[in-house]
XYZ file of C-alpha atoms in Angstrom:
497
model
C -28.287 -53.886 -32.654
C -25.208 -51.723 -31.792
C -24.446 -51.297 -35.502
C -27.967 -49.992 -36.256
C -27.887 -47.668 -33.252
C -24.607 -46.224 -34.290
C -25.666 -45.787 -37.896
C -28.764 -43.962 -36.631
C -26.649 -41.812 -34.312
C -24.261 -40.901 -37.128
C -27.151 -40.001 -39.345
C -28.526 -37.688 -36.647
C -25.113 -36.012 -36.276
C -24.940 -35.287 -39.970
C -23.903 -31.699 -40.678
C -26.205 -29.497 -42.549
C -23.402 -28.189 -44.760
C -22.707 -31.712 -45.848
C -26.224 -32.465 -46.869
C -27.510 -29.153 -48.424
C -26.267 -26.551 -50.857
C -27.250 -23.177 -49.665
C -24.228 -20.894 -49.877
C -25.129 -17.514 -51.418
C -28.870 -18.317 -51.312
C -29.925 -16.241 -48.282
C -33.541 -15.159 -48.803
C -34.265 -13.640 -45.351
C -32.881 -12.372 -42.066
C -34.535 -11.221 -38.890
C -33.981 -11.136 -35.149
C -34.299 -14.910 -35.144
C -31.485 -15.645 -37.564
C -31.012 -16.245 -41.231
C -33.099 -18.232 -43.872
C -31.560 -19.860 -46.889
C -33.065 -21.510 -50.031
C -31.409 -24.924 -50.148
C -31.208 -28.130 -52.263
C -29.808 -31.547 -51.399
C -26.245 -32.070 -52.539
C -26.708 -35.670 -53.375
C -29.550 -34.845 -55.823
C -31.838 -37.472 -54.227
C -34.678 -35.110 -54.903
C -35.258 -31.893 -56.831
C -37.202 -30.226 -54.028
C -36.417 -26.808 -52.718
C -36.116 -26.381 -48.910
C -35.905 -23.492 -46.509
C -33.014 -23.738 -44.014
C -33.457 -21.470 -40.962
C -30.412 -20.909 -38.857
C -31.302 -19.813 -35.303
C -29.311 -16.727 -34.142
C -26.825 -17.332 -31.381
C -25.786 -20.600 -29.792
C -28.330 -23.043 -28.364
C -32.098 -22.928 -28.310
C -34.256 -20.101 -26.883
C -37.568 -20.928 -25.158
C -39.395 -19.590 -28.139
C -37.549 -21.821 -30.584
C -38.007 -24.889 -28.341
C -41.707 -24.128 -28.143
C -41.940 -23.689 -31.909
C -40.013 -26.898 -32.594
C -42.123 -28.885 -30.057
C -45.396 -27.719 -31.630
C -44.397 -28.209 -35.253
C -43.159 -31.740 -34.662
C -46.645 -32.666 -33.542
C -48.777 -30.634 -35.899
C -49.477 -32.100 -39.312
C -51.875 -30.424 -41.686
C -51.702 -29.356 -45.334
C -52.158 -25.718 -44.382
C -49.575 -25.578 -41.545
C -45.939 -25.323 -42.437
C -44.156 -28.681 -42.178
C -40.972 -28.978 -40.173
C -38.918 -31.652 -41.978
C -35.951 -31.876 -39.577
C -33.819 -30.182 -36.873
C -29.980 -30.026 -37.137
C -27.855 -29.519 -34.100
C -24.236 -28.557 -34.756
C -22.059 -29.963 -31.969
C -18.978 -27.786 -32.865
C -20.556 -24.307 -32.937
C -23.832 -25.100 -31.095
C -25.863 -23.758 -34.071
C -29.417 -24.902 -34.608
C -30.884 -25.333 -38.067
C -34.544 -26.040 -38.989
C -35.448 -27.545 -42.324
C -38.836 -26.636 -43.927
C -40.585 -26.877 -47.173
C -39.725 -23.794 -49.323
C -42.674 -21.398 -50.136
C -42.021 -18.963 -52.992
C -44.714 -16.420 -51.918
C -46.483 -14.923 -49.007
C -49.576 -12.709 -48.542
C -47.495 -9.649 -47.696
C -45.818 -9.782 -51.124
C -49.025 -10.697 -52.963
C -50.907 -7.726 -51.426
C -48.010 -5.453 -52.020
C -47.683 -6.505 -55.628
C -51.328 -5.871 -56.311
C -51.213 -2.556 -54.477
C -48.172 -1.370 -56.441
C -49.255 -2.642 -59.875
C -51.128 0.216 -61.412
C -53.511 0.024 -64.423
C -54.870 3.513 -65.403
C -53.882 4.707 -61.932
C -56.001 2.196 -60.197
C -54.797 -0.582 -57.873
C -55.067 -4.056 -59.279
C -57.074 -6.166 -56.834
C -56.353 -9.726 -55.896
C -58.630 -11.907 -58.018
C -61.846 -12.908 -56.286
C -61.219 -16.625 -56.671
C -57.739 -16.201 -55.176
C -59.049 -14.239 -52.230
C -61.602 -16.847 -51.539
C -59.181 -19.787 -51.848
C -56.603 -17.991 -49.589
C -59.212 -17.253 -46.907
C -60.691 -20.789 -46.945
C -57.192 -22.420 -46.573
C -56.237 -19.968 -43.810
C -59.481 -20.862 -41.855
C -58.825 -24.517 -42.453
C -55.353 -24.368 -41.037
C -56.556 -22.312 -37.961
C -59.474 -24.685 -37.436
C -56.880 -27.474 -37.198
C -54.746 -25.533 -34.739
C -57.836 -24.575 -32.546
C -59.105 -28.111 -32.561
C -55.753 -29.080 -31.164
C -55.946 -26.422 -28.459
C -53.240 -24.228 -30.100
C -53.509 -20.441 -30.450
C -51.332 -18.986 -33.133
C -51.368 -15.462 -31.717
C -49.366 -13.780 -34.583
C -51.336 -14.120 -37.636
C -50.563 -11.432 -40.279
C -49.974 -11.526 -44.106
C -46.261 -12.044 -43.710
C -46.818 -15.312 -41.811
C -49.216 -16.759 -44.432
C -47.098 -18.512 -47.076
C -48.184 -19.671 -50.523
C -46.328 -22.434 -52.237
C -44.966 -21.877 -55.746
C -44.631 -24.245 -58.667
C -44.636 -27.988 -57.731
C -46.883 -30.627 -56.278
C -48.124 -28.210 -53.698
C -48.651 -25.343 -56.069
C -50.878 -22.642 -54.683
C -51.237 -24.218 -51.288
C -51.445 -21.935 -48.172
C -48.999 -22.656 -45.282
C -49.462 -21.048 -41.899
C -46.048 -20.198 -40.579
C -44.300 -18.773 -37.534
C -45.363 -20.643 -34.436
C -42.993 -18.784 -32.094
C -45.877 -17.130 -30.253
C -48.153 -20.184 -30.364
C -49.491 -21.469 -27.049
C -51.694 -24.267 -25.853
C -54.858 -22.893 -24.271
C -56.828 -25.958 -23.043
C -55.753 -25.751 -19.361
C -53.149 -22.977 -18.822
C -51.581 -22.896 -15.330
C -51.993 -19.164 -15.282
C -53.730 -16.531 -17.510
C -52.150 -16.337 -20.925
C -51.705 -12.579 -20.422
C -49.280 -13.303 -17.509
C -47.125 -15.350 -19.839
C -47.152 -12.836 -22.736
C -48.858 -9.533 -21.974
C -48.421 -8.262 -25.567
C -49.061 -10.653 -28.526
C -50.031 -10.200 -32.218
C -48.509 -7.541 -34.465
C -50.612 -4.503 -33.513
C -52.268 -3.836 -36.809
C -53.920 -7.310 -36.438
C -54.439 -7.217 -32.661
C -58.050 -7.747 -31.369
C -59.636 -5.030 -29.274
C -59.867 -7.230 -26.282
C -56.077 -7.568 -26.314
C -55.664 -3.836 -26.597
C -57.916 -3.398 -23.674
C -55.812 -5.690 -21.540
C -57.879 -8.938 -21.479
C -56.033 -11.549 -19.392
C -58.136 -14.618 -20.420
C -58.268 -14.190 -24.117
C -59.431 -16.967 -26.416
C -59.079 -18.318 -29.944
C -61.254 -15.292 -31.032
C -58.001 -13.276 -31.311
C -56.894 -15.443 -34.182
C -60.281 -14.898 -35.878
C -60.001 -11.093 -35.571
C -56.593 -11.283 -37.182
C -58.025 -13.346 -40.029
C -60.689 -10.741 -40.529
C -57.986 -8.004 -40.806
C -56.173 -10.186 -43.464
C -59.489 -10.822 -45.333
C -60.143 -7.030 -45.471
C -56.628 -6.350 -46.647
C -56.972 -8.944 -49.442
C -60.297 -7.317 -50.540
C -58.963 -3.709 -50.543
C -55.123 -4.112 -50.926
C -54.758 -1.801 -47.874
C -54.395 -2.752 -44.190
C -57.713 -1.923 -42.575
C -56.384 -0.916 -39.212
C -53.049 0.689 -40.158
C -51.713 2.869 -37.274
C -48.962 5.358 -37.881
C -47.562 5.180 -34.319
C -44.863 2.469 -34.034
C -45.591 -0.570 -31.825
C -43.661 0.282 -28.720
C -42.517 -2.799 -26.870
C -43.961 -2.580 -23.441
C -45.664 -4.890 -21.008
C -48.743 -2.664 -21.175
C -51.162 -3.971 -23.954
C -53.142 -0.763 -24.107
C -52.472 1.112 -27.324
C -54.401 4.360 -27.819
C -53.612 4.996 -31.472
C -54.448 1.544 -32.564
C -57.795 1.671 -30.688
C -58.500 4.993 -32.356
C -57.897 3.476 -35.762
C -60.241 0.589 -34.980
C -62.968 3.004 -33.809
C -62.504 5.159 -36.926
C -63.330 2.174 -39.124
C -65.809 0.216 -36.837
C -67.270 2.951 -34.651
C -67.037 3.100 -30.945
C -68.284 -0.138 -29.313
C -71.662 0.063 -27.689
C -72.236 -1.658 -24.315
C -75.418 -3.355 -25.779
C -73.139 -4.945 -28.403
C -70.344 -5.832 -26.130
C -71.604 -6.346 -22.607
C -68.325 -7.399 -21.073
C -66.384 -4.406 -22.268
C -66.818 -2.967 -18.706
C -64.827 -5.800 -17.409
C -61.811 -5.107 -19.497
C -58.819 -3.979 -17.353
C -58.256 -0.895 -19.461
C -61.897 0.145 -19.733
C -61.416 3.028 -17.358
C -58.522 4.353 -19.474
C -60.687 3.830 -22.572
C -63.475 5.973 -21.325
C -61.007 8.666 -20.157
C -59.249 8.857 -23.402
C -62.054 8.575 -25.944
C -65.296 10.367 -26.590
C -68.001 8.271 -28.164
C -69.388 11.166 -30.217
C -66.202 11.381 -32.272
C -67.112 8.068 -33.961
C -70.796 8.348 -34.554
C -70.361 8.504 -38.303
C -67.887 5.581 -38.505
C -68.872 2.047 -39.540
C -67.481 -0.969 -41.323
C -70.169 -0.545 -43.950
C -68.947 2.952 -44.854
C -65.356 1.934 -44.944
C -65.868 -1.026 -47.232
C -68.236 0.854 -49.385
C -65.466 3.334 -50.109
C -63.569 0.347 -51.416
C -66.513 -0.815 -53.596
C -67.426 -3.663 -51.288
C -71.271 -3.555 -50.984
C -72.912 -4.305 -47.576
C -75.194 -6.939 -48.995
C -72.371 -8.929 -50.561
C -71.469 -12.290 -49.141
C -67.845 -11.218 -48.697
C -68.918 -8.235 -46.498
C -71.338 -10.235 -44.421
C -68.593 -12.810 -43.674
C -66.039 -9.896 -42.870
C -68.519 -8.419 -40.461
C -68.740 -11.742 -38.489
C -64.950 -12.075 -38.391
C -64.565 -8.442 -37.183
C -67.192 -8.594 -34.444
C -65.974 -6.441 -31.453
C -67.228 -8.749 -28.744
C -65.016 -11.851 -28.811
C -67.837 -14.055 -27.448
C -69.955 -13.249 -30.532
C -67.149 -13.520 -32.994
C -67.562 -16.334 -35.492
C -65.394 -19.408 -35.252
C -63.232 -20.873 -38.006
C -65.588 -23.859 -38.384
C -68.626 -21.598 -38.824
C -66.684 -19.288 -41.153
C -65.869 -22.248 -43.440
C -69.600 -22.986 -43.741
C -70.391 -19.402 -44.628
C -72.563 -18.766 -47.826
C -69.516 -16.774 -49.147
C -67.727 -20.034 -50.004
C -70.833 -21.426 -51.758
C -71.129 -18.688 -54.361
C -69.111 -18.342 -57.546
C -66.177 -18.492 -58.067
C -65.498 -21.612 -56.050
C -62.462 -21.916 -53.741
C -59.709 -24.252 -54.985
C -56.693 -26.036 -53.461
C -54.471 -24.026 -55.891
C -55.173 -20.494 -54.977
C -53.908 -19.494 -58.477
C -56.578 -21.724 -59.909
C -54.298 -23.376 -62.305
C -53.310 -20.222 -64.081
C -49.988 -18.499 -64.485
C -48.614 -17.178 -61.194
C -48.279 -13.404 -61.646
C -46.064 -12.805 -58.661
C -42.224 -12.660 -58.855
C -39.963 -15.096 -57.130
C -38.005 -14.203 -53.998
C -34.549 -12.588 -54.421
C -31.243 -13.568 -52.773
C -29.616 -11.191 -50.321
C -25.958 -10.291 -49.718
C -24.558 -10.651 -46.277
C -22.566 -7.543 -46.237
C -25.073 -4.964 -47.225
C -27.819 -6.725 -45.247
C -25.803 -6.450 -42.019
C -24.929 -2.800 -42.837
C -28.474 -1.882 -43.291
C -29.581 -3.531 -40.042
C -26.920 -1.700 -38.189
C -27.763 1.741 -39.660
C -31.420 1.592 -39.272
C -31.546 0.052 -35.847
C -34.824 -1.607 -34.938
C -38.106 -0.253 -33.877
C -39.708 -2.705 -31.421
C -42.695 -4.271 -32.967
C -44.330 -7.542 -32.194
C -41.284 -9.436 -33.001
C -41.549 -13.189 -33.231
C -39.248 -16.082 -33.509
C -40.348 -16.574 -37.114
C -40.433 -20.165 -37.910
C -38.330 -21.163 -40.741
C -38.128 -17.743 -41.984
C -41.497 -16.235 -41.354
C -41.919 -12.996 -43.172
C -42.214 -9.904 -41.166
C -45.310 -7.838 -41.564
C -43.741 -5.170 -43.649
C -40.874 -3.850 -45.427
C -38.115 -4.299 -48.007
C -35.038 -6.471 -48.092
C -31.611 -5.019 -48.395
C -29.314 -5.457 -51.441
C -30.570 -8.179 -53.812
C -28.090 -10.401 -55.543
C -30.257 -12.171 -58.036
C -33.732 -13.290 -59.150
C -36.326 -11.154 -60.644
C -37.939 -7.922 -60.165
C -39.494 -8.869 -56.891
C -38.617 -7.143 -53.625
C -38.443 -10.057 -51.334
C -39.719 -9.220 -47.991
C -39.719 -12.201 -45.848
C -40.423 -15.694 -46.408
C -42.185 -17.589 -43.876
C -40.898 -20.749 -42.523
C -41.718 -22.770 -45.457
C -41.072 -19.844 -47.675
C -37.563 -19.917 -46.508
C -37.673 -16.220 -46.013
C -36.642 -14.435 -42.871
C -39.105 -12.751 -40.740
C -38.195 -9.657 -42.553
C -36.479 -10.886 -45.584
C -33.337 -9.053 -44.727
C -34.323 -6.431 -42.119
C -35.962 -6.554 -38.725
C -39.623 -6.811 -38.464
C -39.921 -3.285 -37.063
C -37.993 -1.967 -40.042
C -40.376 -3.781 -42.309
C -43.323 -2.221 -40.497
C -41.809 1.251 -40.887
C -41.277 0.613 -44.624
C -44.900 -0.476 -45.137
C -46.202 2.504 -43.218
C -44.032 4.766 -45.438
C -45.292 2.995 -48.672
C -48.891 3.266 -47.469
C -48.616 6.873 -46.617
C -47.085 7.508 -50.027
C -49.862 5.590 -51.641
C -52.515 7.573 -49.757
C -50.747 10.858 -50.571
C -50.620 10.036 -54.298
C -54.259 9.079 -54.297
C -55.352 12.278 -52.564
C -53.209 14.324 -55.010
C -54.871 12.586 -57.905
C -58.355 13.280 -56.485
C -57.515 16.917 -56.046
C -56.313 17.200 -59.603
C -59.651 15.627 -60.770
C -61.676 17.975 -58.723
C -59.707 20.983 -60.083
C -60.201 19.771 -63.639
C -63.875 19.325 -63.001
C -64.202 22.822 -61.559
C -62.431 24.194 -64.601
C -64.779 22.351 -66.970
C -67.844 23.604 -65.079
C -66.501 27.224 -65.189
C -65.882 26.944 -68.943
C -69.349 25.636 -69.443
C -70.906 28.412 -67.418
C -69.063 30.894 -69.558
C -70.254 29.374 -72.833
C -73.836 29.302 -71.381
C -73.662 33.042 -70.568
C -72.339 33.778 -74.156
C -75.105 31.766 -75.624
C -77.698 33.618 -73.684
C -76.216 37.013 -74.663
C -76.310 36.009 -78.307
C -79.832 34.672 -78.214
C -78.622 31.120 -78.893
C -80.911 28.153 -79.032
C -80.479 27.786 -75.374
C -78.099 25.542 -73.434
C -78.826 23.130 -70.677
C -77.327 20.362 -68.762
C -78.542 17.098 -67.310
C -76.931 14.921 -64.620
C -75.781 11.546 -65.812
C -74.521 8.611 -63.805
C -70.960 9.114 -65.049
C -70.789 12.869 -64.476
C -72.289 16.052 -65.946
C -73.529 15.908 -69.472
C -73.357 19.428 -70.868
C -75.131 20.550 -74.026
C -73.594 23.607 -75.704
C -75.551 26.014 -77.957
C -74.331 24.356 -81.085
C -75.967 21.087 -80.017
C -72.565 19.359 -79.441
C -72.422 17.194 -76.381
C -69.539 17.545 -74.026
C -69.399 15.019 -71.284
C -67.190 15.478 -68.333
C -66.780 12.213 -66.365
C -65.522 12.250 -62.936
C -62.894 9.505 -62.815
C -62.652 7.993 -59.365
C -59.394 6.629 -58.118
């Protein structure tokens, strides 16, 4: 018995550097520490793992909470914690996860950046549906076990690469997760500010103290909209200032600009929100009378009668008590129409997204020091959860992909090399550049159309002076169909970005 106990003890004391090869394979770094892509030295399997080294010595409360939850939670769509290593010499803590090659932040960024005839390439419909269904299934499991995730965002949704779990979604980063079945005190007293603010539900922004699992559903709605449009639906230019006050004026303004100002008949309990008085003082309802989710999504070619829009509307209901649950969402008609959702979100086809890149320690540290960090919904990032936004520092190898963060299972760091706030700043800059380019393109099109119309008017006047056979024009669906005096048809189509 003593021999077996000693053998087990020695196995538990095994050093991570003796078991895994990971030197030079850093794929992420954030405030929580470093994440490495690793393989077993003994070659007992060919699997790839994510090794997350916790920053500092010992365990923080956030890391302890994350480890405790992940050791109990087992679901195909929740990241799997394989093992915890404790180094007795330097008091370092290492977490071992399955390695995920992709995450939603990178997938959306790739499709937004890939241009075909100056148009953003959307995420395929089947992929969007499969991603959403698996996210909902993972959250359904967490909620059924009385766990709130509280930090859902594209960077924390991992997608497995080639292998037996190809195309499987893994929800990562349980650093903010909490049990909500019988809290000793209101959750807001424990953490007054949760969820990265672009994905933060309106009740949180208005200071709700007893929030529910509906906050996760709102975040899923934001992710769904981003998958459909390749743009964050509630992007706010002001940085997420770290404060104990949950009220965020600019973020609320952005939500109202998309959804419209909440009416008391639609959200009866809005008057009970702690920040309701501030809300009524800061905002005028009349400024948002022409704003609605229908108009916003219609600009992105999502029709209000589509099954996708109808589900999105239920996920982004302002009143948390009326917001759909994960179980109800999984039964929605959207998942019953073609194309079907699949376990492999890539539907067995070729994966179009590049692999993660390795980072160098020196330049990574240098960039972190130079940029500093803007506070922004930081999290402990399980096993390398990707931060919501931003680039990594110097890449050492692997393809053309700018690795941003890899979630726990993805082996990426919360920011794939920079702090989450830096990532957020980077995405904001990229998004602003994207919108600027689009506006410039639209202005050029308008100028071109005006020139064409002026030329046509001049030709018409000349034809009339010379007694020509008469010119005319008719409106067509694509643009203005002009008929010159010589009978030739000249069609000027307005190309929409």
